[in-house]
Structure formats: C-alpha cells, structure tokens
PDB file of N, CA, C, O and CB in Angstrom:
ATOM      1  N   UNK A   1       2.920  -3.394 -24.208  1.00  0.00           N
ATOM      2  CA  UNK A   1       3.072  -2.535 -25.363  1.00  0.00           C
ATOM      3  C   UNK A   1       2.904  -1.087 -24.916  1.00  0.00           C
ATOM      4  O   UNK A   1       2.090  -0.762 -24.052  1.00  0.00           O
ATOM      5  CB  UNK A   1       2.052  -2.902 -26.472  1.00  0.00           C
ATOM      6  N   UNK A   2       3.843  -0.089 -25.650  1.00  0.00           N
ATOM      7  CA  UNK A   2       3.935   1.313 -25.134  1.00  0.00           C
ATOM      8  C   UNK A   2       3.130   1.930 -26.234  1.00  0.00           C
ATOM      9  O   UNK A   2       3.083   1.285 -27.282  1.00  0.00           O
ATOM     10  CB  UNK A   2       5.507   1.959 -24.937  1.00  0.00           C
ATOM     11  N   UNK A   3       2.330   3.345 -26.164  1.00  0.00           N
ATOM     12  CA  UNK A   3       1.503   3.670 -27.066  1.00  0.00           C
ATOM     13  C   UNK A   3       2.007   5.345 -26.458  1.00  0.00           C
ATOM     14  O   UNK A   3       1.649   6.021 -25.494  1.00  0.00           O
ATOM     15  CB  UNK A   3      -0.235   2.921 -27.005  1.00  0.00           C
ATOM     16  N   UNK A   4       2.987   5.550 -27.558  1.00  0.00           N
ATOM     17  CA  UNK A   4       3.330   6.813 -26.631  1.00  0.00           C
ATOM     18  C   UNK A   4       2.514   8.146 -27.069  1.00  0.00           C
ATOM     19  O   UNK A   4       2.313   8.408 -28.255  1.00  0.00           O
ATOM     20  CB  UNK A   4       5.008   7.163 -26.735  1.00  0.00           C
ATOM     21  N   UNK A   5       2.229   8.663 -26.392  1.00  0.00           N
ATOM     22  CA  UNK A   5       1.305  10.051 -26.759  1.00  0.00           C
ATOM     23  C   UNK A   5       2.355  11.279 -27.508  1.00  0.00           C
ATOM     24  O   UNK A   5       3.403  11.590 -26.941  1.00  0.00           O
ATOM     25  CB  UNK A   5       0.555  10.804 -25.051  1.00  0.00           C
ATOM     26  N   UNK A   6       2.043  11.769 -28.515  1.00  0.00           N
ATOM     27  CA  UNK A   6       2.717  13.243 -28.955  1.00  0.00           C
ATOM     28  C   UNK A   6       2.133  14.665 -29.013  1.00  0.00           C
ATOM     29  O   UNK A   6       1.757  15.423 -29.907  1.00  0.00           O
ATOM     30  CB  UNK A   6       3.101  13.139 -30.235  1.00  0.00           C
ATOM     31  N   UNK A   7       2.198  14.689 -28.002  1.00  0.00           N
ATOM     32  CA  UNK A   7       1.622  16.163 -28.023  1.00  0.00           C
ATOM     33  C   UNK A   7       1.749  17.121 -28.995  1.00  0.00           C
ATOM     34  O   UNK A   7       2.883  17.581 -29.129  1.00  0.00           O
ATOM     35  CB  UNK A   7       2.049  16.810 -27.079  1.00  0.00           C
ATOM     36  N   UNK A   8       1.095  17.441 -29.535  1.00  0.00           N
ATOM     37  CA  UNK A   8       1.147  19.048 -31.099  1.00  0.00           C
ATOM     38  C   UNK A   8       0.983  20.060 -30.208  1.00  0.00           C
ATOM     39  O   UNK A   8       0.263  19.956 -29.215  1.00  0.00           O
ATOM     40  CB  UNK A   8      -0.492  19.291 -32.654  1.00  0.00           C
ATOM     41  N   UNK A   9       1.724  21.229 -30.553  1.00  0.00           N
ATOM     42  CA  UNK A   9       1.304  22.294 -29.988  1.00  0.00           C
ATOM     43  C   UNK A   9       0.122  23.247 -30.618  1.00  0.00           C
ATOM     44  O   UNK A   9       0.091  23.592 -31.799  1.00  0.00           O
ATOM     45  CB  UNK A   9       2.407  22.927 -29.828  1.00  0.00           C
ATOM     46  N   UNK A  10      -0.530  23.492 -29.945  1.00  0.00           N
ATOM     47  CA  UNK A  10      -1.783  24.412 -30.502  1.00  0.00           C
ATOM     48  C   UNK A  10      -1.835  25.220 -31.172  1.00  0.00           C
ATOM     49  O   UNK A  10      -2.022  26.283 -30.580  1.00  0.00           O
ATOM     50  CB  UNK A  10      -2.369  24.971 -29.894  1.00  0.00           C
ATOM     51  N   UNK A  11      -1.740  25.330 -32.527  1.00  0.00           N
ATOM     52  CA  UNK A  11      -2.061  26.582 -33.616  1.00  0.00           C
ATOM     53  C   UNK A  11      -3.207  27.838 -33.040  1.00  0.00           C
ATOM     54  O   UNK A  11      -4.243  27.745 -32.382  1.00  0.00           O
ATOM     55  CB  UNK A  11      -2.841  25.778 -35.147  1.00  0.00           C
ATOM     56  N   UNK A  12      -2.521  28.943 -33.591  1.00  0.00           N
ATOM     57  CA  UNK A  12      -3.706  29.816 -32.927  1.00  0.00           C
ATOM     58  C   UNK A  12      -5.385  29.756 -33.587  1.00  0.00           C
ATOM     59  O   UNK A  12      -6.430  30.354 -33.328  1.00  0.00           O
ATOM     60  CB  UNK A  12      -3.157  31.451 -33.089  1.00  0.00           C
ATOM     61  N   UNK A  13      -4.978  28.704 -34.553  1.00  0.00           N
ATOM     62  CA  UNK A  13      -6.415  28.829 -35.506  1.00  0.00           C
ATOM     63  C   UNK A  13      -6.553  27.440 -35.733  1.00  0.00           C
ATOM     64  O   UNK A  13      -6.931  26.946 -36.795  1.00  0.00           O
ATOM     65  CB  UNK A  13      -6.370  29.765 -37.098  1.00  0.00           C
ATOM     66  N   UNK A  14      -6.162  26.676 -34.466  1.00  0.00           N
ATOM     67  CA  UNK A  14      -6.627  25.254 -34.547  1.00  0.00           C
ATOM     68  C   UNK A  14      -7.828  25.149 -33.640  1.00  0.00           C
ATOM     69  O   UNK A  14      -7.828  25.946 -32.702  1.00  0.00           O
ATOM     70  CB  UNK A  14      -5.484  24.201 -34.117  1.00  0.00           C
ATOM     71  N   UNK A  15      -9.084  24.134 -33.756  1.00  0.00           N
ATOM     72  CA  UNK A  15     -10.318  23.770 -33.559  1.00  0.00           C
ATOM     73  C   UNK A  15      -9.739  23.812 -31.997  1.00  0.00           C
ATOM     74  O   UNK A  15      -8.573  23.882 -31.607  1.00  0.00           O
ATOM     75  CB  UNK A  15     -10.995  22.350 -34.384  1.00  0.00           C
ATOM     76  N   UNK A  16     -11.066  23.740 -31.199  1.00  0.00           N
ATOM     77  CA  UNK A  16     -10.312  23.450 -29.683  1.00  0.00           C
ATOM     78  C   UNK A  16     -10.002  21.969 -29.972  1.00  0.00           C
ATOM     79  O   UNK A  16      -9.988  21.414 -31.071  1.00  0.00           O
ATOM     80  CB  UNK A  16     -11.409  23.686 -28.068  1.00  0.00           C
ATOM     81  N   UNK A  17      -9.686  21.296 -28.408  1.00  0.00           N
ATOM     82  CA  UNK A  17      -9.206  20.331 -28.459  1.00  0.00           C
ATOM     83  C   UNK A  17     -10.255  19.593 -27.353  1.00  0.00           C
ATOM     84  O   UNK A  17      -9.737  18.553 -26.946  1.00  0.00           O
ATOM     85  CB  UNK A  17      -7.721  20.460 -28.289  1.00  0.00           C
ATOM     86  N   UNK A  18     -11.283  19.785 -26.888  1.00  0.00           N
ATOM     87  CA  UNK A  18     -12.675  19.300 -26.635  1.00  0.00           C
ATOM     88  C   UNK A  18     -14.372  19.870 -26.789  1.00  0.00           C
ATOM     89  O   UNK A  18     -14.857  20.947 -27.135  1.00  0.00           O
ATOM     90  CB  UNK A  18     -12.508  19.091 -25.464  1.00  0.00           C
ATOM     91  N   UNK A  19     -14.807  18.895 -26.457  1.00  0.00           N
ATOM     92  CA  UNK A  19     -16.454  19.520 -27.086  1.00  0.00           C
ATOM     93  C   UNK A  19     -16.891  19.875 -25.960  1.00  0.00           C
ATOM     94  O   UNK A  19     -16.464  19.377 -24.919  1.00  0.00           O
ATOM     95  CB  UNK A  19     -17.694  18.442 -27.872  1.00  0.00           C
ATOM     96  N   UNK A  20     -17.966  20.944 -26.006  1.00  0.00           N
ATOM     97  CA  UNK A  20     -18.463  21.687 -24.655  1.00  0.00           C
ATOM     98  C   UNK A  20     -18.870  20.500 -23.570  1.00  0.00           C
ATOM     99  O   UNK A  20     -18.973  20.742 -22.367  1.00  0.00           O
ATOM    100  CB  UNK A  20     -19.931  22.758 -24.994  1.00  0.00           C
ATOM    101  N   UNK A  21     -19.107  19.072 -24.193  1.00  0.00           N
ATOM    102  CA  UNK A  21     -19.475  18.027 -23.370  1.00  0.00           C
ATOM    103  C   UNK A  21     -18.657  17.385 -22.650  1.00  0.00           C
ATOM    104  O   UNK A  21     -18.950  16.405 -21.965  1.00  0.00           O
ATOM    105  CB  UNK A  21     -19.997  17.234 -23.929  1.00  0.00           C
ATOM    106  N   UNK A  22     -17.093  18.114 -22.797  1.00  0.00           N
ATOM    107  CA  UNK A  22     -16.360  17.474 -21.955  1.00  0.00           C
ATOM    108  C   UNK A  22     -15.595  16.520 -23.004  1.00  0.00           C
ATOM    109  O   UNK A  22     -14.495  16.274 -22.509  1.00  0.00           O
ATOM    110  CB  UNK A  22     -17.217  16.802 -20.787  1.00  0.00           C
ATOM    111  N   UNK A  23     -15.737  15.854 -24.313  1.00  0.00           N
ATOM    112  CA  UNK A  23     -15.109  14.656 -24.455  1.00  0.00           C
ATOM    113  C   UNK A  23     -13.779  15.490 -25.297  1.00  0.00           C
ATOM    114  O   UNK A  23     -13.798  16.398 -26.129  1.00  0.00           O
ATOM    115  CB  UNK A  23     -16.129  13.327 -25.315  1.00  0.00           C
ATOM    116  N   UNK A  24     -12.850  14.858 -24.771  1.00  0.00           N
ATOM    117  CA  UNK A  24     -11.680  15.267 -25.542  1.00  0.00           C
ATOM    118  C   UNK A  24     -10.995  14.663 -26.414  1.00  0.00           C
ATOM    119  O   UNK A  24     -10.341  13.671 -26.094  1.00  0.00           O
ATOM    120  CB  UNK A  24     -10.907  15.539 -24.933  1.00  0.00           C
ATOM    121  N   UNK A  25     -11.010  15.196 -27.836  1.00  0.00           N
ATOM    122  CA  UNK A  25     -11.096  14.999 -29.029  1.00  0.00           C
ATOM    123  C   UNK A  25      -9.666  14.281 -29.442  1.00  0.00           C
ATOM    124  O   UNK A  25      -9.418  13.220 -30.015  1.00  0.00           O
ATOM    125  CB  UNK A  25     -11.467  16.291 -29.683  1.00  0.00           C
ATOM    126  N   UNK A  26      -8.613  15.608 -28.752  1.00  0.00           N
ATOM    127  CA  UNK A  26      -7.346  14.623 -29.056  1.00  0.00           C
ATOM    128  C   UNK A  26      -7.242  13.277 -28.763  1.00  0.00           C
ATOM    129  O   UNK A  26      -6.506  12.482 -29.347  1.00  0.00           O
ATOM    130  CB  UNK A  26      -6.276  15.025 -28.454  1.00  0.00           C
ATOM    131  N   UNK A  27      -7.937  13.054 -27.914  1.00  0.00           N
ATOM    132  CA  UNK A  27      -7.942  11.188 -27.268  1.00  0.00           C
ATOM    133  C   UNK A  27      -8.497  10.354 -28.422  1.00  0.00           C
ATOM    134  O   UNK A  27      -7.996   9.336 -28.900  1.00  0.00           O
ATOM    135  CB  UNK A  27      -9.214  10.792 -25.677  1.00  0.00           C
ATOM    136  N   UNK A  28      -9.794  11.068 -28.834  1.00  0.00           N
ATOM    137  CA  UNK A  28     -10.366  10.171 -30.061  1.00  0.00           C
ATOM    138  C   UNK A  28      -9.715  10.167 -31.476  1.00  0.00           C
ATOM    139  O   UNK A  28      -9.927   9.348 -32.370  1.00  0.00           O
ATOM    140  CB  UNK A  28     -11.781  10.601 -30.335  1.00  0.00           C
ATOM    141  N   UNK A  29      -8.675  11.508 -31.513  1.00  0.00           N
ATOM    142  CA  UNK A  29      -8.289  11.644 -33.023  1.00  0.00           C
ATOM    143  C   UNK A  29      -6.848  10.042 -32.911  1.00  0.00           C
ATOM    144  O   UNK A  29      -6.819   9.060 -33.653  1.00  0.00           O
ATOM    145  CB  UNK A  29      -7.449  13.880 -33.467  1.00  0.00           C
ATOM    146  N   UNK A  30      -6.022  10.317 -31.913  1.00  0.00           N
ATOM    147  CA  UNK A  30      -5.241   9.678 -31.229  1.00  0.00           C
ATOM    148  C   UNK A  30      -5.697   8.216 -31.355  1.00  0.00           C
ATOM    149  O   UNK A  30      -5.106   7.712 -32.310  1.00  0.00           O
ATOM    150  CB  UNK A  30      -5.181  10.229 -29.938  1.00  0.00           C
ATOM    151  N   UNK A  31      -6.496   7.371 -30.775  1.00  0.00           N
ATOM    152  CA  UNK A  31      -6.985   6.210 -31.269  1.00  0.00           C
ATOM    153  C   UNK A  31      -7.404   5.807 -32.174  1.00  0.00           C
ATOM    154  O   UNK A  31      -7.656   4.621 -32.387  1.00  0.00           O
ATOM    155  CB  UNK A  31      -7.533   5.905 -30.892  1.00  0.00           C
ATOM    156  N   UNK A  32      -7.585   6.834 -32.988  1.00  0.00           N
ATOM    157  CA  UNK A  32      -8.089   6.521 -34.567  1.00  0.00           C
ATOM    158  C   UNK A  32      -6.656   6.098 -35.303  1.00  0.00           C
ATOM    159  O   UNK A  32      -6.770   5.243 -36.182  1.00  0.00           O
ATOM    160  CB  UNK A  32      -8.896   8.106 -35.452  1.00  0.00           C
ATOM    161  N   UNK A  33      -5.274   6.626 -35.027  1.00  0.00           N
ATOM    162  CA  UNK A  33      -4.081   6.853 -35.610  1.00  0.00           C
ATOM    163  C   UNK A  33      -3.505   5.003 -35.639  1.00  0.00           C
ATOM    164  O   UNK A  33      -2.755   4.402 -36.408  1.00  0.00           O
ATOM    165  CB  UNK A  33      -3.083   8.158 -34.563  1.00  0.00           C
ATOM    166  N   UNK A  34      -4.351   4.529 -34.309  1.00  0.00           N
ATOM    167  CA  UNK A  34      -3.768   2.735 -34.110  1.00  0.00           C
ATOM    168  C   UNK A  34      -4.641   2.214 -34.718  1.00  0.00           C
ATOM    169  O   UNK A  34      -5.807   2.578 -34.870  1.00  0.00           O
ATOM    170  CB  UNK A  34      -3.662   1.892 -32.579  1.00  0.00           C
ATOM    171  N   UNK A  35      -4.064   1.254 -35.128  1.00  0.00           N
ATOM    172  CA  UNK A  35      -4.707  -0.260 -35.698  1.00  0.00           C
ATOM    173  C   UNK A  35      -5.457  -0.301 -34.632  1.00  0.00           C
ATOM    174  O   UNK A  35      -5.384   0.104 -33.472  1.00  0.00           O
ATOM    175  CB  UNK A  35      -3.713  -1.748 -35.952  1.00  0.00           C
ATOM    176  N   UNK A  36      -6.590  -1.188 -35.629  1.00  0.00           N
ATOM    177  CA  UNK A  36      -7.495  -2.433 -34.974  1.00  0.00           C
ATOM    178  C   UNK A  36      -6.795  -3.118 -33.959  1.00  0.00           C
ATOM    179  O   UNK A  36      -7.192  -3.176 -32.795  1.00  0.00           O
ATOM    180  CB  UNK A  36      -7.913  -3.572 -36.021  1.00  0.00           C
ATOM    181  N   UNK A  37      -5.940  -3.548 -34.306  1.00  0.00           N
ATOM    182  CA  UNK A  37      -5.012  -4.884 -33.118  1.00  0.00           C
ATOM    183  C   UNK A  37      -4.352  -3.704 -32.211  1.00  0.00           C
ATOM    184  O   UNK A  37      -4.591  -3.752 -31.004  1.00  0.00           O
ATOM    185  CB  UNK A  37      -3.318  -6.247 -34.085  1.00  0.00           C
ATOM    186  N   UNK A  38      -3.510  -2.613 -32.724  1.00  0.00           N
ATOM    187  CA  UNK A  38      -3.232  -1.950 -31.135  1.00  0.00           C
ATOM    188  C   UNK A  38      -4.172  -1.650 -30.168  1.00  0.00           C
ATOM    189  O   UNK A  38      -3.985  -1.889 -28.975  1.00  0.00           O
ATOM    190  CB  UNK A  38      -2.661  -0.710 -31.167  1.00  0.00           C
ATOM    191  N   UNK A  39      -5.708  -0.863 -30.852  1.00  0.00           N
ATOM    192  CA  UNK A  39      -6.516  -0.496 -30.259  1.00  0.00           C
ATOM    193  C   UNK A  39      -7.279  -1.826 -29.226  1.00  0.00           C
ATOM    194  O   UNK A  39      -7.941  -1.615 -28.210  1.00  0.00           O
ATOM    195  CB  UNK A  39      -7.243   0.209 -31.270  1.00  0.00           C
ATOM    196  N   UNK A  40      -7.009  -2.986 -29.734  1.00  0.00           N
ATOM    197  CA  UNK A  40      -7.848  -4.355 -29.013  1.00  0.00           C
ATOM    198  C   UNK A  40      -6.484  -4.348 -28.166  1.00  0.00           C
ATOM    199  O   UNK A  40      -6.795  -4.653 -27.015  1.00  0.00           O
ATOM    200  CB  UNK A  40      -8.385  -6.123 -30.146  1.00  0.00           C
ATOM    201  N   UNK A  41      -5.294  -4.157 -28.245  1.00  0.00           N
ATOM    202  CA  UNK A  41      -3.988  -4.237 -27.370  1.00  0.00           C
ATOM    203  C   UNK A  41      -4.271  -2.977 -26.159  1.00  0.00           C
ATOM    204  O   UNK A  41      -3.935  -3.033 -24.975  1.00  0.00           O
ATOM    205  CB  UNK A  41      -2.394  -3.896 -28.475  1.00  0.00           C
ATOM    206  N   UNK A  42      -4.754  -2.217 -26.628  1.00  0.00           N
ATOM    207  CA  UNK A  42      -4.680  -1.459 -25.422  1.00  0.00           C
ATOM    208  C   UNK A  42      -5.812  -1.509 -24.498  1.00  0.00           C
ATOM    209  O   UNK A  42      -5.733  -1.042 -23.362  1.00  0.00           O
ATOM    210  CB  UNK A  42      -4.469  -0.164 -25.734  1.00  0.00           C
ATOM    211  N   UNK A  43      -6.827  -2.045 -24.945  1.00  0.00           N
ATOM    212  CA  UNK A  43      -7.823  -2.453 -23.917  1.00  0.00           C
ATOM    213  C   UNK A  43      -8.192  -3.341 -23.149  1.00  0.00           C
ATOM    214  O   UNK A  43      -9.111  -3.302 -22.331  1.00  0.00           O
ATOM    215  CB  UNK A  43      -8.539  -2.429 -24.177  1.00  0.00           C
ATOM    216  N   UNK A  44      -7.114  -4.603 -23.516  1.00  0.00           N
ATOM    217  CA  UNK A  44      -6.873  -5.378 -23.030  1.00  0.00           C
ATOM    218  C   UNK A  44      -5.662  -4.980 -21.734  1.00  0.00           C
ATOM    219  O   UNK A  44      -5.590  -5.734 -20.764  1.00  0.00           O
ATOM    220  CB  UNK A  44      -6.692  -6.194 -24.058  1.00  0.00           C
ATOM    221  N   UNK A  45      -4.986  -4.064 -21.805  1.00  0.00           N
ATOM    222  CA  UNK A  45      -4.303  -3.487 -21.194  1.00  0.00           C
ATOM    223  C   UNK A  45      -5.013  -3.065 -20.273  1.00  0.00           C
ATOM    224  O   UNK A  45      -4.878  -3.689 -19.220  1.00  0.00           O
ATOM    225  CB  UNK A  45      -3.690  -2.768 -21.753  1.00  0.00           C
ATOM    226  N   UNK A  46      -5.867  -2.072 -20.263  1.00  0.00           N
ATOM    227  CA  UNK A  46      -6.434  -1.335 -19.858  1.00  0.00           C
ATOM    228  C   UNK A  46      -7.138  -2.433 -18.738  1.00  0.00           C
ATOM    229  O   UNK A  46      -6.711  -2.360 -17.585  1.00  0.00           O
ATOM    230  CB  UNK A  46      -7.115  -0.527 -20.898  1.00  0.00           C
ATOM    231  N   UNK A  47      -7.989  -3.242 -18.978  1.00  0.00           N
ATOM    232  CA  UNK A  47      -8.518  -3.992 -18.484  1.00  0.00           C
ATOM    233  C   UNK A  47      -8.177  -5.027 -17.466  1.00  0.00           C
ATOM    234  O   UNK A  47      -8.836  -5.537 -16.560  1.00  0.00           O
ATOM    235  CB  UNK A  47      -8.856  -4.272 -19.221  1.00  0.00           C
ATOM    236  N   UNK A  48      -6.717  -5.216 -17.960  1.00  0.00           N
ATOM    237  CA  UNK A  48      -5.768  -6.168 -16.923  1.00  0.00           C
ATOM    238  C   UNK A  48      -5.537  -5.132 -15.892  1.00  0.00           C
ATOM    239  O   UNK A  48      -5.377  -5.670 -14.796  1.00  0.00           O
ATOM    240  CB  UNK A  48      -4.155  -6.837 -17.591  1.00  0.00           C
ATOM    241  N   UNK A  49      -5.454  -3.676 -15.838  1.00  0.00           N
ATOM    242  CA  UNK A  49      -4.625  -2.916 -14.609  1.00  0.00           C
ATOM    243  C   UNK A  49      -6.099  -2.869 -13.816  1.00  0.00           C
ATOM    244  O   UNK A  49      -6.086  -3.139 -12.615  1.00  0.00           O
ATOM    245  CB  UNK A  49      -3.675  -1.072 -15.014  1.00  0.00           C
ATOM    246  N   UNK A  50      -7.256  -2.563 -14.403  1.00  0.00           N
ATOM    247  CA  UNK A  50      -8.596  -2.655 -13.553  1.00  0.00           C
ATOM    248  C   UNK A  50      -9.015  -3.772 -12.762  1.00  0.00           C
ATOM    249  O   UNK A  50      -9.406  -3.735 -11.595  1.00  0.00           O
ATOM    250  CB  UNK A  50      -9.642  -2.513 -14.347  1.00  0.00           C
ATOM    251  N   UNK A  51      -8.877  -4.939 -13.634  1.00  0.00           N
ATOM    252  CA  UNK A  51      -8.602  -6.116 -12.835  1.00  0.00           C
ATOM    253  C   UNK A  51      -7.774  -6.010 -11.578  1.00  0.00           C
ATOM    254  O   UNK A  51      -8.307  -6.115 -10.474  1.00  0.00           O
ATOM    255  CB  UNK A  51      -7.981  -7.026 -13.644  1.00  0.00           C
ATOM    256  N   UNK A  52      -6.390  -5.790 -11.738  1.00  0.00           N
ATOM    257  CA  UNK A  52      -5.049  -5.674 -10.921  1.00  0.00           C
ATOM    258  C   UNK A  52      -5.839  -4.885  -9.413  1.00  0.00           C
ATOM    259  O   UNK A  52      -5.869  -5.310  -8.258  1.00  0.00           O
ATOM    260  CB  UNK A  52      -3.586  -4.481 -11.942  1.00  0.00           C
ATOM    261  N   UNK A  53      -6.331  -3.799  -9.914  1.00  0.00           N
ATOM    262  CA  UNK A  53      -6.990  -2.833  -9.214  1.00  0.00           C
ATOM    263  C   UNK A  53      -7.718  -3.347  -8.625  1.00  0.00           C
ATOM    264  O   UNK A  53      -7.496  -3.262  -7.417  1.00  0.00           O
ATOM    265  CB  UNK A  53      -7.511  -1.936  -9.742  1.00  0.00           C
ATOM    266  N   UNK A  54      -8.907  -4.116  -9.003  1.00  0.00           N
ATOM    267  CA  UNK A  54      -9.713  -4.695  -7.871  1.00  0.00           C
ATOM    268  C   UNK A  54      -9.882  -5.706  -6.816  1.00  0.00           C
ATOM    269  O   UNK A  54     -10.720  -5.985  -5.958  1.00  0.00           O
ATOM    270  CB  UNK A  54     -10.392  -4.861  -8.215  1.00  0.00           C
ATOM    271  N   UNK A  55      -8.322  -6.302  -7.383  1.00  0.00           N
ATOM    272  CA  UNK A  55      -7.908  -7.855  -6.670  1.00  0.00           C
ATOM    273  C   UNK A  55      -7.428  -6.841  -5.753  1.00  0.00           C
ATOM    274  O   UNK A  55      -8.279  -6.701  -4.875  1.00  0.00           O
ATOM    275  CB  UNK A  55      -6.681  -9.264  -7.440  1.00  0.00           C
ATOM    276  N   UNK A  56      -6.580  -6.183  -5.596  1.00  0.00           N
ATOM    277  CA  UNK A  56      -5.549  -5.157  -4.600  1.00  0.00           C
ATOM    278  C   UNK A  56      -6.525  -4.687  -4.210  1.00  0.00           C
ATOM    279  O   UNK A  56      -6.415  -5.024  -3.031  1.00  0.00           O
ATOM    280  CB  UNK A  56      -4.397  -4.028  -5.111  1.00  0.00           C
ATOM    281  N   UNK A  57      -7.931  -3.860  -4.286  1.00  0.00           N
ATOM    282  CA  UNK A  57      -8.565  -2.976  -3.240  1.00  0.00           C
ATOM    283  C   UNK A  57     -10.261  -4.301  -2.366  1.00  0.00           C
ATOM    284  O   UNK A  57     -11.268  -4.104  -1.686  1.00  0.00           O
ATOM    285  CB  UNK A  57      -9.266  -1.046  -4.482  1.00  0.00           C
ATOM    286  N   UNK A  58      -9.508  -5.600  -3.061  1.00  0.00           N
ATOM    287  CA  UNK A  58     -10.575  -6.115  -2.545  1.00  0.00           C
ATOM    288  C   UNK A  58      -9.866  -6.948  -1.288  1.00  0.00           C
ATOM    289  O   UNK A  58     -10.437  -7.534  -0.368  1.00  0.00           O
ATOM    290  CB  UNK A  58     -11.437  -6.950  -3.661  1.00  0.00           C
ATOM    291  N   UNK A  59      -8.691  -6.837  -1.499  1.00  0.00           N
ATOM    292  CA  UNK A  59      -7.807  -7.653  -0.357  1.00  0.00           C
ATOM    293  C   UNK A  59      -7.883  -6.516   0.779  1.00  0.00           C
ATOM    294  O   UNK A  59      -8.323  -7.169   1.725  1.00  0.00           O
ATOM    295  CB  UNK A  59      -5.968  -8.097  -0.871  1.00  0.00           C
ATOM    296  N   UNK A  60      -7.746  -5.454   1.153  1.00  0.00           N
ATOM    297  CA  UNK A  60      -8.114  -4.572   1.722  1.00  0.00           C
ATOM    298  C   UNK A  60      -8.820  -4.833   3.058  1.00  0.00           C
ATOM    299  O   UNK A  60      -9.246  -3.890   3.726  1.00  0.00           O
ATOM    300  CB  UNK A  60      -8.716  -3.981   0.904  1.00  0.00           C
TER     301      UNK A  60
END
C-alpha cells in the first residue's frame, strides 16, 4: 500500500512545522489524516522492511 505524502507550502503565518524537541509535527498531523487500518497498514509495513533489514545485515 502507497501512502503518498503532500506537501503544503508554508504560509508566512503558518505555526512552524516542528517543536524545539525536534518532533515534526507534519508527520503527526499526516498520520492523524489515515484510518486506524491504514495506520496498522503502515506499520506493519514498516516493520516487514526492518525485519528485511536485519535478515540482510545479519547474513553479512
């Protein structure tokens, strides 16, 4: 499943787009926009390429 990102361009009187702590907000406003089931779809995603990742750097 594709979860394509849309970038907005920045208003001059829009909020920034992270907190002094580093976390960046567009990412969280952005996952809020998917379902429950995309959001469990993409972490399951997420999770299969980490997997992928560690079978490949453990063969090494």
């Amino acid at each position: 499943m594709v979860f394509p990102l849309t970038p907005q361009p920045a208003h001059p009187n829009s909020p920034p787009d992270h907190e002094d702590d580093g976390v960046d907000i567009t990412l969280i406003q952005w996952m809020l926009t998917l379902s429950p089931q995309q959001r469990l779809e993409l972490l399951k995603s997420h999770n299969q390429a980490v997997q992928q990742l560690r079978h490949a750097f453990s063969r090494l």
